[in-house]
Structure formats: C-alpha cells, structure tokens
C-alpha cells in the first residue's frame, strides 16, 4: 500500500433502480464489486439507504464497515443538509474508521460521480464541467473549481420532467388518448398493452389507479418510448424531443450560473435513458445543445463510458489525496478501474 493509507477505499453509487459498490486498495487494485437494488433515501430514508449499501457490500463479499475512505454518491441527496444526514448515519454504522484513525467520508449527489468519471476533473481545484442525468428522474450539477451549482430536483413541483417515470406516464397518456379519440395513433398503445398484459391502455391505467398493477411500473415503458422514437413514431419522437430540451435546459442553466458560455464547459450525460445512446435521443440532445449555443463542439458532449461507481471510487481517491493520505500520483484512471469491475 501507499504510505499514509492503511485501509481500503470504498466507492458507492446509489440510484433509484440500483446500487453499485467497489472496494479498492491504495494501489488502485479493485478487490470487491457488486450491485444491488435501488437505495435512494428519498424512498427508503437514510437508514434504509445504508441498509441497502451494506447488504450490497455483504453480497459482494466486502466488509460492511471500517473503511479508511468512503465516497457515497447518492441519488436524492440534493441539498447539504441531506448530505449531512446520510453522513451521520454512515458514521453511526462505522462505515469508515473514526476521525482519530484518519477516516475520511464524503457524501455527495450521484451526479458528481458521473461528472468525475468522464469530465476534465482530477479532484483538483481546477475541476470543471456539467453533468446531466436522465434515469429514474432528471437532475444536473455544474462544477468550476470550488464553485458548484445544483437544482432542487424534486420532480414536477420543482419544474422537473423527463425521467423514466415521466416518459412512462406520458406513454400511458398517449395510449389512452388514442383509444378514446383525443389523440393520434401511436405505437405506444401496443407497448402499453404488452407491458401490462391488457386488451387496452384504459385497462392498464385502471389497474394502476386501483393498485392492481405495481406502483412505479410505468417507468419501464421509457425504453419503449425510446424504441418507438427510433422507429419514427411521431408521438414518441415528440416525447424524446421534449426530454432532449430538458437536458439542454439543465446544461445551459448550469453554465450560465457558473458564469460561462455553454461551449466552454464539457457536458457529461449519464443515467439509464441517456446512457442507452439510442439514435433519436442522442441526435435530439445534440441538436438541443447546439440550439442553446451553436459553438458547442461534439467533443464537449460526453457520455459516461464507465459505470458511475468508477466515479464514486475516484472520488474516494480524491478525498484520500486531499487529506494527505495519498499522493496525487496514486489516483488510478477511470479506464483502469473499469476493467477490474
């Protein structure tokens, strides 16, 4: 091990639909990794989130406590008080060793792991970029050295649209509108019937309304929307175009709040919907970003090519470097970590 760090580093990526963990030694060798169910504290509380994290570690054969450094990148942790609340539970559980033993704990929104994995960020004061995620929900962060911008990301009440649940609800609505004559024909109607095993979209919506279908199951229609858009379905294309506009709005607002033109900052795109890199959505996002700033270069629009947990583990290495426990040269590259997962 590198001098100054006697212990393991833990990276955790918690999303609405999955939790991923990766444990490395100070030399950058990944010793354990695994995946578990979603653990967002929005749905499970802070204690429930840590239950999922520790269960995922157990399933991976990794320790559930006693880490020298841990970085938790967590969906639903959008405000500083939420970071502090989750950090308090993690320390109570002994996830990291005590401060007198040099334990370092970092709790941030999962977007910082997405940004860390793909932008021009090395954990230094010069780190900069924008990350936009579209998965279970939508959100963004901007980073320019020590300055950050964030969004409430509370769903419709804070002006957000475009996650998997939103696309799924829109697909259900479009299917119902076709069936009752208010809207045009769309391939989404057949997709709804297939998913719910019903003869009509109206039956599927009634099953959801009456609690006879799984709550949240509508988000599984999101991929059907992307596929229908790729096939040229006009209704699905408009939904995908709306999602692309939302992504571009997040990016443009982040850049403006950081005091930069959009083209001066890398824009990293993550989350299940964007990471799928479907042709129509990829093209629409590019077009929407160029509409906000025609000087945006293709090279500054980046997709995460490694799992977000790689970014989480890199954040753990950054924290170790910042604490003086490791030299800056000890940071592994995202590609090196990704090949070990």
XYZ file of C-alpha atoms in Angstrom:
341
model
C 0.000 0.000 0.000
C 0.997 3.592 -0.497
C 2.482 5.261 2.581
C -0.018 7.076 4.760
C -3.097 4.995 3.987
C -3.602 1.749 5.842
C -7.021 0.539 4.857
C -9.443 0.203 1.992
C -11.219 2.760 -0.172
C -14.923 2.379 -0.890
C -16.919 3.885 -3.736
C -20.729 3.662 -3.712
C -23.178 4.709 -6.422
C -26.798 4.730 -5.255
C -29.580 5.282 -7.785
C -33.306 4.911 -7.853
C -33.106 1.486 -9.501
C -29.690 0.132 -8.499
C -26.843 0.374 -6.001
C -23.247 -0.368 -7.001
C -20.203 -0.746 -4.759
C -16.483 -1.017 -5.468
C -13.667 -1.521 -2.964
C -10.011 -0.877 -3.779
C -6.688 -0.829 -2.002
C -4.425 2.216 -2.048
C -2.630 0.868 -5.098
C -5.807 1.069 -7.204
C -6.491 -2.671 -7.223
C -10.240 -3.389 -7.071
C -10.823 -6.141 -4.522
C -14.623 -6.337 -4.422
C -17.503 -5.034 -6.507
C -21.207 -5.739 -6.757
C -24.677 -4.460 -7.498
C -27.891 -4.365 -5.520
C -31.332 -2.779 -5.657
C -32.065 0.927 -5.613
C -31.414 2.679 -2.332
C -32.386 6.329 -2.717
C -33.068 7.885 0.708
C -35.999 9.703 -0.895
C -37.780 6.369 -0.896
C -36.071 4.458 1.909
C -34.815 7.135 4.380
C -31.144 7.482 5.260
C -31.134 4.329 7.347
C -32.822 2.345 4.605
C -30.257 3.614 2.129
C -27.392 2.428 4.340
C -29.166 -0.911 4.796
C -29.068 -1.394 1.020
C -25.437 -0.264 0.765
C -24.294 -2.644 3.489
C -26.353 -5.523 2.110
C -24.773 -4.945 -1.301
C -21.323 -4.997 0.285
C -22.158 -8.232 2.067
C -23.336 -9.832 -1.169
C -20.077 -8.771 -2.818
C -18.061 -10.375 -0.022
C -16.740 -6.991 1.095
C -16.529 -5.521 4.615
C -19.557 -3.516 5.720
C -17.594 -1.144 7.943
C -14.127 0.083 8.868
C -13.073 1.729 5.597
C -10.241 4.237 5.562
C -12.017 6.317 2.931
C -15.570 6.091 1.598
C -17.291 8.161 -1.063
C -21.070 7.769 -1.342
C -22.629 9.276 -4.464
C -26.360 9.070 -3.867
C -29.439 9.937 -5.909
C -31.895 12.012 -3.933
C -29.177 13.675 -1.847
C -29.616 17.101 -3.404
C -29.086 19.541 -0.531
C -26.263 19.991 2.006
C -28.482 19.019 4.956
C -29.354 15.770 3.169
C -25.656 15.021 2.691
C -25.059 15.661 6.388
C -27.963 13.443 7.457
C -26.748 10.494 5.401
C -23.156 11.037 6.523
C -24.290 10.930 10.157
C -25.937 7.538 9.660
C -22.880 6.220 7.796
C -20.599 7.257 10.660
C -23.012 5.794 13.212
C -22.788 2.481 11.346
C -18.983 2.668 11.366
C -18.746 2.672 7.573
C -15.430 4.495 7.933
C -12.977 4.356 10.808
C -13.099 7.205 13.293
C -11.514 10.618 12.704
C -8.764 9.808 15.208
C -7.779 6.946 12.890
C -7.860 9.196 9.853
C -11.176 8.002 8.443
C -12.495 10.137 5.572
C -16.149 10.144 4.484
C -17.633 12.003 1.520
C -21.359 12.067 0.722
C -22.469 13.811 -2.470
C -25.173 13.656 -5.087
C -24.684 10.848 -7.609
C -24.159 13.366 -10.398
C -20.731 14.233 -9.026
C -19.669 10.629 -9.654
C -20.995 10.841 -13.218
C -19.035 14.065 -13.730
C -15.897 12.654 -12.123
C -15.910 9.631 -14.397
C -15.886 11.495 -17.703
C -15.164 15.226 -17.489
C -11.892 17.141 -17.122
C -11.891 16.562 -13.385
C -8.994 15.180 -11.403
C -10.051 16.136 -7.905
C -8.038 19.343 -8.050
C -9.239 22.921 -7.678
C -9.305 23.162 -11.466
C -12.037 20.586 -11.895
C -14.864 21.824 -14.093
C -17.818 20.590 -16.090
C -21.539 19.938 -16.152
C -23.278 16.619 -15.577
C -26.880 15.969 -16.572
C -28.640 12.741 -15.719
C -31.838 11.239 -17.085
C -32.653 7.948 -15.436
C -35.357 7.352 -12.883
C -35.516 11.161 -12.689
C -33.624 14.155 -14.061
C -31.058 16.383 -12.415
C -27.838 18.283 -13.073
C -24.812 19.765 -11.360
C -22.192 22.233 -12.512
C -18.647 22.475 -11.198
C -15.966 25.109 -11.709
C -13.195 24.696 -9.172
C -14.744 25.262 -5.759
C -17.958 26.715 -7.188
C -20.910 24.402 -7.767
C -24.479 24.801 -8.979
C -27.283 22.421 -8.097
C -31.001 22.036 -8.630
C -33.810 21.090 -6.269
C -34.685 18.014 -8.345
C -37.939 17.322 -6.519
C -39.961 16.366 -9.588
C -42.824 18.375 -11.088
C -43.071 20.618 -8.023
C -39.593 21.994 -8.814
C -40.146 22.076 -12.575
C -38.512 18.775 -13.488
C -39.622 16.462 -16.277
C -38.002 13.694 -18.256
C -37.121 10.722 -16.074
C -38.266 7.189 -16.751
C -41.454 7.659 -14.772
C -42.321 10.819 -16.702
C -41.802 9.133 -20.070
C -43.831 6.125 -18.898
C -46.735 8.271 -17.703
C -46.632 10.161 -20.996
C -46.773 6.867 -22.898
C -49.822 5.763 -20.901
C -51.492 9.090 -21.564
C -50.764 8.963 -25.272
C -52.154 5.422 -25.496
C -55.342 6.401 -23.681
C -55.766 9.438 -25.907
C -55.532 7.247 -28.995
C -58.093 4.802 -27.645
C -60.643 7.444 -26.645
C -60.196 9.546 -29.777
C -58.408 12.562 -28.312
C -55.034 11.802 -29.829
C -53.284 10.322 -32.854
C -52.416 6.700 -33.406
C -49.139 5.678 -31.806
C -47.063 2.544 -31.372
C -47.037 3.314 -27.656
C -50.553 1.933 -27.338
C -49.405 -1.550 -28.262
C -46.390 -1.165 -25.961
C -48.664 -0.359 -23.013
C -50.903 -3.340 -23.716
C -47.895 -5.663 -23.958
C -46.316 -4.498 -20.733
C -49.489 -4.776 -18.676
C -50.969 -7.766 -20.458
C -54.256 -5.951 -21.035
C -56.545 -5.632 -24.005
C -56.448 -1.849 -23.813
C -54.433 1.008 -22.356
C -57.512 2.065 -20.403
C -57.448 -1.270 -18.567
C -53.779 -0.752 -17.726
C -54.403 2.722 -16.339
C -57.353 1.471 -14.279
C -55.153 -1.301 -12.859
C -52.586 1.301 -11.806
C -55.277 3.557 -10.381
C -56.760 0.734 -8.325
C -53.432 -0.581 -7.067
C -53.758 -3.771 -9.100
C -50.531 -3.069 -11.017
C -47.154 -2.489 -9.424
C -46.605 1.087 -8.311
C -43.882 2.693 -10.382
C -44.164 0.133 -13.158
C -44.874 2.907 -15.639
C -41.147 3.795 -15.704
C -40.485 0.513 -17.508
C -42.264 1.998 -20.527
C -39.485 4.546 -21.003
C -37.400 2.212 -23.150
C -40.459 1.551 -25.311
C -40.726 5.301 -25.903
C -37.083 5.457 -26.991
C -37.533 2.457 -29.306
C -40.708 3.857 -30.833
C -38.975 7.184 -31.442
C -36.121 5.401 -33.218
C -38.723 3.689 -35.387
C -40.212 7.074 -36.336
C -43.393 7.106 -34.240
C -44.419 10.781 -34.242
C -45.793 10.808 -30.693
C -42.703 9.127 -29.274
C -40.417 11.430 -31.263
C -42.044 14.468 -29.664
C -41.607 12.982 -26.187
C -37.938 12.283 -26.863
C -37.513 15.789 -28.248
C -39.024 17.206 -25.078
C -36.608 15.158 -22.979
C -33.693 16.481 -25.054
C -34.847 20.043 -24.475
C -34.964 19.425 -20.735
C -31.405 18.062 -20.813
C -30.222 21.121 -22.730
C -32.054 23.474 -20.357
C -30.259 21.912 -17.378
C -26.899 22.241 -19.125
C -27.446 25.819 -20.276
C -28.701 26.944 -16.873
C -25.716 25.310 -15.162
C -23.249 27.071 -17.445
C -24.963 30.444 -17.039
C -24.980 30.162 -13.262
C -21.271 29.351 -13.341
C -20.691 32.435 -15.477
C -19.598 30.605 -18.630
C -20.956 30.176 -22.149
C -22.151 26.614 -22.569
C -19.445 25.785 -25.112
C -16.669 26.457 -22.571
C -17.607 23.520 -20.342
C -17.751 19.767 -21.002
C -21.265 18.371 -20.694
C -21.329 14.819 -19.349
C -24.533 12.869 -19.934
C -25.482 9.920 -17.735
C -28.364 7.906 -16.370
C -30.086 4.940 -17.932
C -32.001 6.864 -20.612
C -29.057 8.908 -21.864
C -26.500 6.146 -21.404
C -28.538 3.921 -23.739
C -27.293 6.170 -26.594
C -30.357 5.495 -28.721
C -30.072 7.207 -32.116
C -33.019 9.590 -31.876
C -32.361 10.775 -28.314
C -28.633 11.180 -28.991
C -29.357 13.300 -32.073
C -32.036 15.356 -30.348
C -29.801 16.128 -27.358
C -27.040 17.305 -29.667
C -29.471 19.487 -31.612
C -30.931 20.970 -28.432
C -27.481 21.810 -27.029
C -26.481 23.443 -30.306
C -29.686 25.455 -30.254
C -28.694 26.838 -26.844
C -25.134 27.577 -28.028
C -24.102 26.994 -31.667
C -20.450 26.973 -30.593
C -20.843 23.713 -28.630
C -18.403 21.176 -30.072
C -19.162 17.470 -30.377
C -16.032 16.781 -28.341
C -17.523 18.598 -25.347
C -20.669 16.417 -25.336
C -19.600 13.314 -23.476
C -21.322 10.132 -22.414
C -20.176 8.053 -19.496
C -18.256 5.085 -20.876
C -17.611 3.566 -17.455
C -20.065 2.666 -14.678
C -20.821 5.598 -12.336
C -19.384 3.622 -9.409
C -15.988 4.193 -11.030
C -16.554 7.907 -10.489
C -17.501 7.198 -6.871
C -14.280 5.262 -6.304
C -12.292 8.073 -7.915
C -13.972 10.495 -5.513
C -12.698 8.300 -2.684
C -9.172 8.542 -4.081
C -9.609 12.320 -4.416
C -10.624 12.509 -0.752
C -7.573 10.475 0.241
C -5.310 12.799 -1.735
C -6.978 15.882 -0.257
C -6.460 14.513 3.269
C -2.787 13.905 2.618
C -3.124 10.137 2.925
C -2.130 9.506 -0.686
C -0.022 11.365 -3.243
C -1.812 12.747 -6.299
C 0.069 10.239 -8.436
C -1.806 7.413 -6.697
C -5.063 8.245 -8.456
C -5.898 5.483 -10.958
C -7.531 6.261 -14.275
C -11.242 5.577 -14.876
C -10.365 3.007 -17.542
C -8.026 1.091 -15.250
C -10.692 0.845 -12.543
C -13.446 -0.039 -15.017
C -11.520 -3.014 -16.413
C -11.384 -4.517 -12.907
C -15.115 -4.408 -12.165
